[in-house]
Amino acid sequence: MKFSRKKLTFIPVLVLISAIIFPSFTALAADASYKFSAIDLKLKVPEELICFTQTTTGNNAYLKDIGAQDANEVQNSMKASNIYLEAFSKDISYEIAVVGMKAGASLSNLDELDENQLSGMFLQYIDSENAKQVDIINDRPYFRTEVTSVSDEKQTIYTRKYYTVARGYIYMYSLQSKDNEITDEMINDIRYIINSAQYTDVKKSIF
């Protein structure tokens, strides 16, 4: 998501037409729960993170903190990039984006592949994404990538991404930090979200 004031931006790998989602939000003692019917995904986010979805409204008090003019700017940017959830640290020093999209017919669910098939698919992914290794999180394989780049504003961007395929959907979880190397705290936050992820049928909200 790119805004004019703050220069911390999530740079999506793929930009596809996204479906309108109807997430539900439930406040818990230690985290927040989200459901996305368009991509069959449920997950939880640590309560200390600031969250935005494709249905964020103008009542969100943190819009100005991320440099957004209004809620429509956030919604349109997320929909254009298939971002279903974006979570920021309170000081906006790093962000985590959750991307989902329909997988092509040739892509298999990663947890259904044997070791040889998974290795073969990983090698293909390496060619396109400079993948580092396969991480097993909550008994599911994720291809992990780590990239350091320089933005147009000459800022160093550190990125760690996790990629998996489940139930016919591609899911990408991206952690991005501006000018500061990725810390254990940041990694714990993104792995918490991934570990909580449930790939299952989600009913659309009537609201």
PDB file of C-alpha atoms in Angstrom:
ATOM      1  CA  MET A   1       0.000   0.000   0.000  1.00  0.00           C
ATOM      2  CA  LYS A   2       1.555   3.323  -0.996  1.00  0.00           C
ATOM      3  CA  PHE A   3       0.626   6.591   0.635  1.00  0.00           C
ATOM      4  CA  SER A   4       1.957  10.083   0.061  1.00  0.00           C
ATOM      5  CA  ARG A   5       3.035  10.970   3.587  1.00  0.00           C
ATOM      6  CA  LYS A   6       4.576   7.850   5.033  1.00  0.00           C
ATOM      7  CA  LYS A   7       7.171   6.172   2.841  1.00  0.00           C
ATOM      8  CA  LEU A   8       6.833   2.664   4.275  1.00  0.00           C
ATOM      9  CA  THR A   9       5.075   0.756   1.534  1.00  0.00           C
ATOM     10  CA  PHE A  10       4.133  -2.844   0.884  1.00  0.00           C
ATOM     11  CA  ILE A  11       5.279  -3.791  -2.607  1.00  0.00           C
ATOM     12  CA  PRO A  12       2.951  -6.561  -3.907  1.00  0.00           C
ATOM     13  CA  VAL A  13       4.406  -9.392  -5.996  1.00  0.00           C
ATOM     14  CA  LEU A  14       1.267  -9.816  -8.047  1.00  0.00           C
ATOM     15  CA  VAL A  15      -1.430  -7.255  -8.851  1.00  0.00           C
ATOM     16  CA  LEU A  16      -4.684  -8.959  -9.786  1.00  0.00           C
ATOM     17  CA  ILE A  17      -8.384  -8.085  -9.651  1.00  0.00           C
ATOM     18  CA  SER A  18      -9.509  -8.759  -6.074  1.00  0.00           C
ATOM     19  CA  ALA A  19     -12.921  -9.802  -4.859  1.00  0.00           C
ATOM     20  CA  ILE A  20     -14.848  -7.738  -2.343  1.00  0.00           C
ATOM     21  CA  ILE A  21     -14.603  -9.370   1.065  1.00  0.00           C
ATOM     22  CA  PHE A  22     -16.739  -9.284   4.148  1.00  0.00           C
ATOM     23  CA  PRO A  23     -14.433  -9.782   7.143  1.00  0.00           C
ATOM     24  CA  SER A  24     -15.665 -10.036  10.689  1.00  0.00           C
ATOM     25  CA  PHE A  25     -13.781  -8.623  13.627  1.00  0.00           C
ATOM     26  CA  THR A  26     -13.834  -9.909  17.189  1.00  0.00           C
ATOM     27  CA  ALA A  27     -11.903  -8.262  20.014  1.00  0.00           C
ATOM     28  CA  LEU A  28     -10.179 -10.770  22.287  1.00  0.00           C
ATOM     29  CA  ALA A  29      -8.101 -10.447  25.401  1.00  0.00           C
ATOM     30  CA  ALA A  30      -4.784 -10.953  23.607  1.00  0.00           C
ATOM     31  CA  ASP A  31      -5.455 -10.732  19.892  1.00  0.00           C
ATOM     32  CA  ALA A  32      -7.982  -9.871  17.188  1.00  0.00           C
ATOM     33  CA  SER A  33      -9.711 -12.362  14.873  1.00  0.00           C
ATOM     34  CA  TYR A  34     -10.477 -11.826  11.197  1.00  0.00           C
ATOM     35  CA  LYS A  35     -12.401 -13.884   8.638  1.00  0.00           C
ATOM     36  CA  PHE A  36     -12.155 -13.503   4.860  1.00  0.00           C
ATOM     37  CA  SER A  37     -14.815 -15.385   2.946  1.00  0.00           C
ATOM     38  CA  ALA A  38     -13.381 -14.533  -0.486  1.00  0.00           C
ATOM     39  CA  ILE A  39     -10.236 -16.591   0.188  1.00  0.00           C
ATOM     40  CA  ASP A  40     -11.440 -19.093   2.815  1.00  0.00           C
ATOM     41  CA  LEU A  41      -9.165 -17.735   5.539  1.00  0.00           C
ATOM     42  CA  LYS A  42      -9.413 -17.158   9.278  1.00  0.00           C
ATOM     43  CA  LEU A  43      -6.532 -15.695  11.288  1.00  0.00           C
ATOM     44  CA  LYS A  44      -5.552 -13.806  14.408  1.00  0.00           C
ATOM     45  CA  VAL A  45      -3.378 -10.716  14.837  1.00  0.00           C
ATOM     46  CA  PRO A  46      -1.517  -9.609  17.994  1.00  0.00           C
ATOM     47  CA  GLU A  47      -3.466  -6.840  19.706  1.00  0.00           C
ATOM     48  CA  GLU A  48      -0.538  -4.411  19.649  1.00  0.00           C
ATOM     49  CA  LEU A  49      -0.667  -4.124  15.851  1.00  0.00           C
ATOM     50  CA  ILE A  50      -2.807  -1.583  13.964  1.00  0.00           C
ATOM     51  CA  CYS A  51      -4.962  -3.352  11.368  1.00  0.00           C
ATOM     52  CA  PHE A  52      -6.663  -2.370   8.119  1.00  0.00           C
ATOM     53  CA  THR A  53      -8.835  -4.423   5.766  1.00  0.00           C
ATOM     54  CA  GLN A  54     -10.621  -3.859   2.476  1.00  0.00           C
ATOM     55  CA  THR A  55     -13.650  -2.666   4.466  1.00  0.00           C
ATOM     56  CA  THR A  56     -11.824  -0.177   6.693  1.00  0.00           C
ATOM     57  CA  THR A  57     -14.018   2.875   7.334  1.00  0.00           C
ATOM     58  CA  GLY A  58     -13.357   6.521   8.057  1.00  0.00           C
ATOM     59  CA  ASN A  59     -13.883   5.822  11.755  1.00  0.00           C
ATOM     60  CA  ASN A  60     -10.434   4.202  11.947  1.00  0.00           C
ATOM     61  CA  ALA A  61      -8.355   6.566  14.070  1.00  0.00           C
ATOM     62  CA  TYR A  62      -5.060   5.425  12.551  1.00  0.00           C
ATOM     63  CA  LEU A  63      -5.653   6.449   8.917  1.00  0.00           C
ATOM     64  CA  LYS A  64      -3.567   9.618   9.232  1.00  0.00           C
ATOM     65  CA  ASP A  65      -0.767   7.697  10.969  1.00  0.00           C
ATOM     66  CA  ILE A  66      -0.126   5.671   7.807  1.00  0.00           C
ATOM     67  CA  GLY A  67      -0.442   8.734   5.589  1.00  0.00           C
ATOM     68  CA  ALA A  68      -3.832   7.903   4.080  1.00  0.00           C
ATOM     69  CA  GLN A  69      -6.134  10.695   2.959  1.00  0.00           C
ATOM     70  CA  ASP A  70      -9.263   8.679   3.713  1.00  0.00           C
ATOM     71  CA  ALA A  71     -10.640   5.142   4.009  1.00  0.00           C
ATOM     72  CA  ASN A  72     -11.368   4.901   0.278  1.00  0.00           C
ATOM     73  CA  GLU A  73      -7.670   5.279  -0.471  1.00  0.00           C
ATOM     74  CA  VAL A  74      -6.891   2.342   1.816  1.00  0.00           C
ATOM     75  CA  GLN A  75      -9.683   0.180   0.415  1.00  0.00           C
ATOM     76  CA  ASN A  76      -8.823   0.831  -3.229  1.00  0.00           C
ATOM     77  CA  SER A  77      -5.108   0.220  -2.725  1.00  0.00           C
ATOM     78  CA  MET A  78      -5.691  -3.054  -0.910  1.00  0.00           C
ATOM     79  CA  LYS A  79      -8.238  -4.331  -3.418  1.00  0.00           C
ATOM     80  CA  ALA A  80      -5.981  -3.512  -6.360  1.00  0.00           C
ATOM     81  CA  SER A  81      -3.187  -5.584  -4.830  1.00  0.00           C
ATOM     82  CA  ASN A  82      -5.239  -8.479  -3.397  1.00  0.00           C
ATOM     83  CA  ILE A  83      -4.254  -7.442   0.139  1.00  0.00           C
ATOM     84  CA  TYR A  84      -6.888  -8.625   2.593  1.00  0.00           C
ATOM     85  CA  LEU A  85      -5.248  -7.454   5.804  1.00  0.00           C
ATOM     86  CA  GLU A  86      -2.441  -5.043   6.570  1.00  0.00           C
ATOM     87  CA  ALA A  87      -1.051  -4.711  10.089  1.00  0.00           C
ATOM     88  CA  PHE A  88       1.356  -2.017  11.271  1.00  0.00           C
ATOM     89  CA  SER A  89       3.396  -1.580  14.413  1.00  0.00           C
ATOM     90  CA  LYS A  90       2.198   1.339  16.531  1.00  0.00           C
ATOM     91  CA  ASP A  91       5.203   3.443  15.453  1.00  0.00           C
ATOM     92  CA  ILE A  92       4.607   2.474  11.766  1.00  0.00           C
ATOM     93  CA  SER A  93       8.186   1.159  11.576  1.00  0.00           C
ATOM     94  CA  TYR A  94       7.147  -2.152  10.001  1.00  0.00           C
ATOM     95  CA  GLU A  95       4.105  -3.730   8.415  1.00  0.00           C
ATOM     96  CA  ILE A  96       2.686  -7.170   7.698  1.00  0.00           C
ATOM     97  CA  ALA A  97       0.457  -7.753   4.675  1.00  0.00           C
ATOM     98  CA  VAL A  98      -1.742 -10.773   3.974  1.00  0.00           C
ATOM     99  CA  VAL A  99      -2.317 -11.403   0.269  1.00  0.00           C
ATOM    100  CA  GLY A 100      -4.711 -13.984  -1.183  1.00  0.00           C
ATOM    101  CA  MET A 101      -5.758 -14.981  -4.687  1.00  0.00           C
ATOM    102  CA  LYS A 102      -7.156 -17.924  -6.619  1.00  0.00           C
ATOM    103  CA  ALA A 103      -4.451 -20.391  -7.643  1.00  0.00           C
ATOM    104  CA  GLY A 104      -4.105 -21.669 -11.181  1.00  0.00           C
ATOM    105  CA  ALA A 105      -5.257 -25.191 -11.967  1.00  0.00           C
ATOM    106  CA  SER A 106      -1.635 -26.363 -12.254  1.00  0.00           C
ATOM    107  CA  LEU A 107      -0.774 -25.412  -8.659  1.00  0.00           C
ATOM    108  CA  SER A 108      -1.176 -28.100  -6.000  1.00  0.00           C
ATOM    109  CA  ASN A 109      -1.823 -27.576  -2.314  1.00  0.00           C
ATOM    110  CA  LEU A 110       1.627 -27.670  -0.704  1.00  0.00           C
ATOM    111  CA  ASP A 111       0.576 -29.869   2.195  1.00  0.00           C
ATOM    112  CA  GLU A 112      -0.581 -32.564  -0.252  1.00  0.00           C
ATOM    113  CA  LEU A 113       2.792 -32.917  -2.000  1.00  0.00           C
ATOM    114  CA  ASP A 114       5.349 -35.595  -1.141  1.00  0.00           C
ATOM    115  CA  GLU A 115       8.931 -34.581  -0.378  1.00  0.00           C
ATOM    116  CA  ASN A 116      10.145 -34.889  -3.971  1.00  0.00           C
ATOM    117  CA  GLN A 117       7.208 -32.932  -5.379  1.00  0.00           C
ATOM    118  CA  LEU A 118       7.624 -30.208  -2.751  1.00  0.00           C
ATOM    119  CA  SER A 119      11.342 -29.943  -3.522  1.00  0.00           C
ATOM    120  CA  GLY A 120      10.610 -29.647  -7.228  1.00  0.00           C
ATOM    121  CA  MET A 121       8.054 -26.900  -6.716  1.00  0.00           C
ATOM    122  CA  PHE A 122      10.417 -25.114  -4.338  1.00  0.00           C
ATOM    123  CA  LEU A 123      13.147 -25.101  -6.997  1.00  0.00           C
ATOM    124  CA  GLN A 124      10.716 -23.510  -9.439  1.00  0.00           C
ATOM    125  CA  TYR A 125       9.822 -20.884  -6.848  1.00  0.00           C
ATOM    126  CA  ILE A 126      13.516 -20.156  -6.229  1.00  0.00           C
ATOM    127  CA  ASP A 127      13.909 -19.151  -9.867  1.00  0.00           C
ATOM    128  CA  SER A 128      11.223 -16.489  -9.561  1.00  0.00           C
ATOM    129  CA  GLU A 129      11.453 -15.348  -5.939  1.00  0.00           C
ATOM    130  CA  ASN A 130      14.960 -16.103  -4.603  1.00  0.00           C
ATOM    131  CA  ALA A 131      13.431 -18.409  -1.993  1.00  0.00           C
ATOM    132  CA  LYS A 132      15.631 -19.254   0.989  1.00  0.00           C
ATOM    133  CA  GLN A 133      14.055 -22.390   2.397  1.00  0.00           C
ATOM    134  CA  VAL A 134      10.868 -24.256   3.251  1.00  0.00           C
ATOM    135  CA  ASP A 135       9.531 -23.506   6.737  1.00  0.00           C
ATOM    136  CA  ILE A 136       7.009 -25.821   8.378  1.00  0.00           C
ATOM    137  CA  ILE A 137       4.537 -23.769  10.418  1.00  0.00           C
ATOM    138  CA  ASN A 138       1.616 -25.505  12.118  1.00  0.00           C
ATOM    139  CA  ASP A 139       2.324 -28.642  10.044  1.00  0.00           C
ATOM    140  CA  ARG A 140       2.062 -26.728   6.753  1.00  0.00           C
ATOM    141  CA  PRO A 141       4.969 -25.937   4.379  1.00  0.00           C
ATOM    142  CA  TYR A 142       5.682 -22.315   3.472  1.00  0.00           C
ATOM    143  CA  PHE A 143       8.281 -21.081   0.995  1.00  0.00           C
ATOM    144  CA  ARG A 144      10.253 -18.308   2.697  1.00  0.00           C
ATOM    145  CA  THR A 145      12.031 -15.472   0.889  1.00  0.00           C
ATOM    146  CA  GLU A 146      14.219 -12.673   2.218  1.00  0.00           C
ATOM    147  CA  VAL A 147      14.994  -9.626   0.099  1.00  0.00           C
ATOM    148  CA  THR A 148      16.754  -6.320   0.746  1.00  0.00           C
ATOM    149  CA  SER A 149      16.055  -3.493  -1.696  1.00  0.00           C
ATOM    150  CA  VAL A 150      16.344   0.288  -2.031  1.00  0.00           C
ATOM    151  CA  SER A 151      13.228   2.394  -2.647  1.00  0.00           C
ATOM    152  CA  ASP A 152      12.954   5.397  -4.956  1.00  0.00           C
ATOM    153  CA  GLU A 153      13.382   7.539  -1.830  1.00  0.00           C
ATOM    154  CA  LYS A 154      16.754   5.818  -1.190  1.00  0.00           C
ATOM    155  CA  GLN A 155      15.431   3.981   1.840  1.00  0.00           C
ATOM    156  CA  THR A 156      16.560   0.430   2.535  1.00  0.00           C
ATOM    157  CA  ILE A 157      13.608  -1.974   2.628  1.00  0.00           C
ATOM    158  CA  TYR A 158      13.972  -5.337   4.352  1.00  0.00           C
ATOM    159  CA  THR A 159      11.354  -7.915   3.346  1.00  0.00           C
ATOM    160  CA  ARG A 160      10.543 -11.440   4.468  1.00  0.00           C
ATOM    161  CA  LYS A 161       7.720 -13.342   2.741  1.00  0.00           C
ATOM    162  CA  TYR A 162       5.986 -16.651   3.315  1.00  0.00           C
ATOM    163  CA  TYR A 163       4.115 -18.375   0.473  1.00  0.00           C
ATOM    164  CA  THR A 164       1.783 -21.375   0.491  1.00  0.00           C
ATOM    165  CA  VAL A 165      -1.027 -22.887  -1.554  1.00  0.00           C
ATOM    166  CA  ALA A 166      -4.108 -24.355   0.141  1.00  0.00           C
ATOM    167  CA  ARG A 167      -7.675 -25.167  -0.915  1.00  0.00           C
ATOM    168  CA  GLY A 168      -7.010 -23.785  -4.376  1.00  0.00           C
ATOM    169  CA  TYR A 169      -5.752 -20.380  -3.166  1.00  0.00           C
ATOM    170  CA  ILE A 170      -2.333 -18.745  -3.039  1.00  0.00           C
ATOM    171  CA  TYR A 171      -1.541 -17.085   0.295  1.00  0.00           C
ATOM    172  CA  MET A 172       1.378 -14.717   0.872  1.00  0.00           C
ATOM    173  CA  TYR A 173       2.355 -13.169   4.183  1.00  0.00           C
ATOM    174  CA  SER A 174       4.819 -10.304   3.817  1.00  0.00           C
ATOM    175  CA  LEU A 175       6.816  -8.556   6.544  1.00  0.00           C
ATOM    176  CA  GLN A 176       8.463  -5.285   5.543  1.00  0.00           C
ATOM    177  CA  SER A 177      10.673  -2.937   7.543  1.00  0.00           C
ATOM    178  CA  LYS A 178      12.033   0.448   6.461  1.00  0.00           C
ATOM    179  CA  ASP A 179      15.703   1.231   7.197  1.00  0.00           C
ATOM    180  CA  ASN A 180      15.825  -1.212  10.121  1.00  0.00           C
ATOM    181  CA  GLU A 181      16.774  -4.861   9.743  1.00  0.00           C
ATOM    182  CA  ILE A 182      14.067  -7.377  10.584  1.00  0.00           C
ATOM    183  CA  THR A 183      14.121  -8.297  14.275  1.00  0.00           C
ATOM    184  CA  ASP A 184      12.994 -11.348  16.214  1.00  0.00           C
ATOM    185  CA  GLU A 185       9.998  -9.359  17.465  1.00  0.00           C
ATOM    186  CA  MET A 186       8.851  -8.682  13.911  1.00  0.00           C
ATOM    187  CA  ILE A 187       9.345 -12.325  12.947  1.00  0.00           C
ATOM    188  CA  ASN A 188       7.377 -13.437  15.992  1.00  0.00           C
ATOM    189  CA  ASP A 189       4.463 -11.225  14.904  1.00  0.00           C
ATOM    190  CA  ILE A 190       4.255 -12.582  11.363  1.00  0.00           C
ATOM    191  CA  ARG A 191       4.733 -16.180  12.488  1.00  0.00           C
ATOM    192  CA  TYR A 192       1.994 -15.685  15.086  1.00  0.00           C
ATOM    193  CA  ILE A 193      -0.388 -14.636  12.310  1.00  0.00           C
ATOM    194  CA  ILE A 194       0.654 -17.528  10.055  1.00  0.00           C
ATOM    195  CA  ASN A 195       0.451 -20.050  12.876  1.00  0.00           C
ATOM    196  CA  SER A 196      -3.106 -18.913  13.621  1.00  0.00           C
ATOM    197  CA  ALA A 197      -4.220 -19.185   9.980  1.00  0.00           C
ATOM    198  CA  GLN A 198      -7.054 -21.599   9.236  1.00  0.00           C
ATOM    199  CA  TYR A 199      -7.752 -22.420   5.602  1.00  0.00           C
ATOM    200  CA  THR A 200     -11.412 -23.359   5.741  1.00  0.00           C
ATOM    201  CA  ASP A 201     -14.880 -22.422   4.499  1.00  0.00           C
ATOM    202  CA  VAL A 202     -15.909 -18.963   5.697  1.00  0.00           C
ATOM    203  CA  LYS A 203     -19.487 -17.757   5.379  1.00  0.00           C
ATOM    204  CA  LYS A 204     -20.032 -14.287   3.985  1.00  0.00           C
ATOM    205  CA  SER A 205     -21.138 -11.677   6.465  1.00  0.00           C
ATOM    206  CA  ILE A 206     -24.594 -10.204   5.921  1.00  0.00           C
ATOM    207  CA  PHE A 207     -23.292  -6.791   7.029  1.00  0.00           C
TER     208      PHE A 207
END
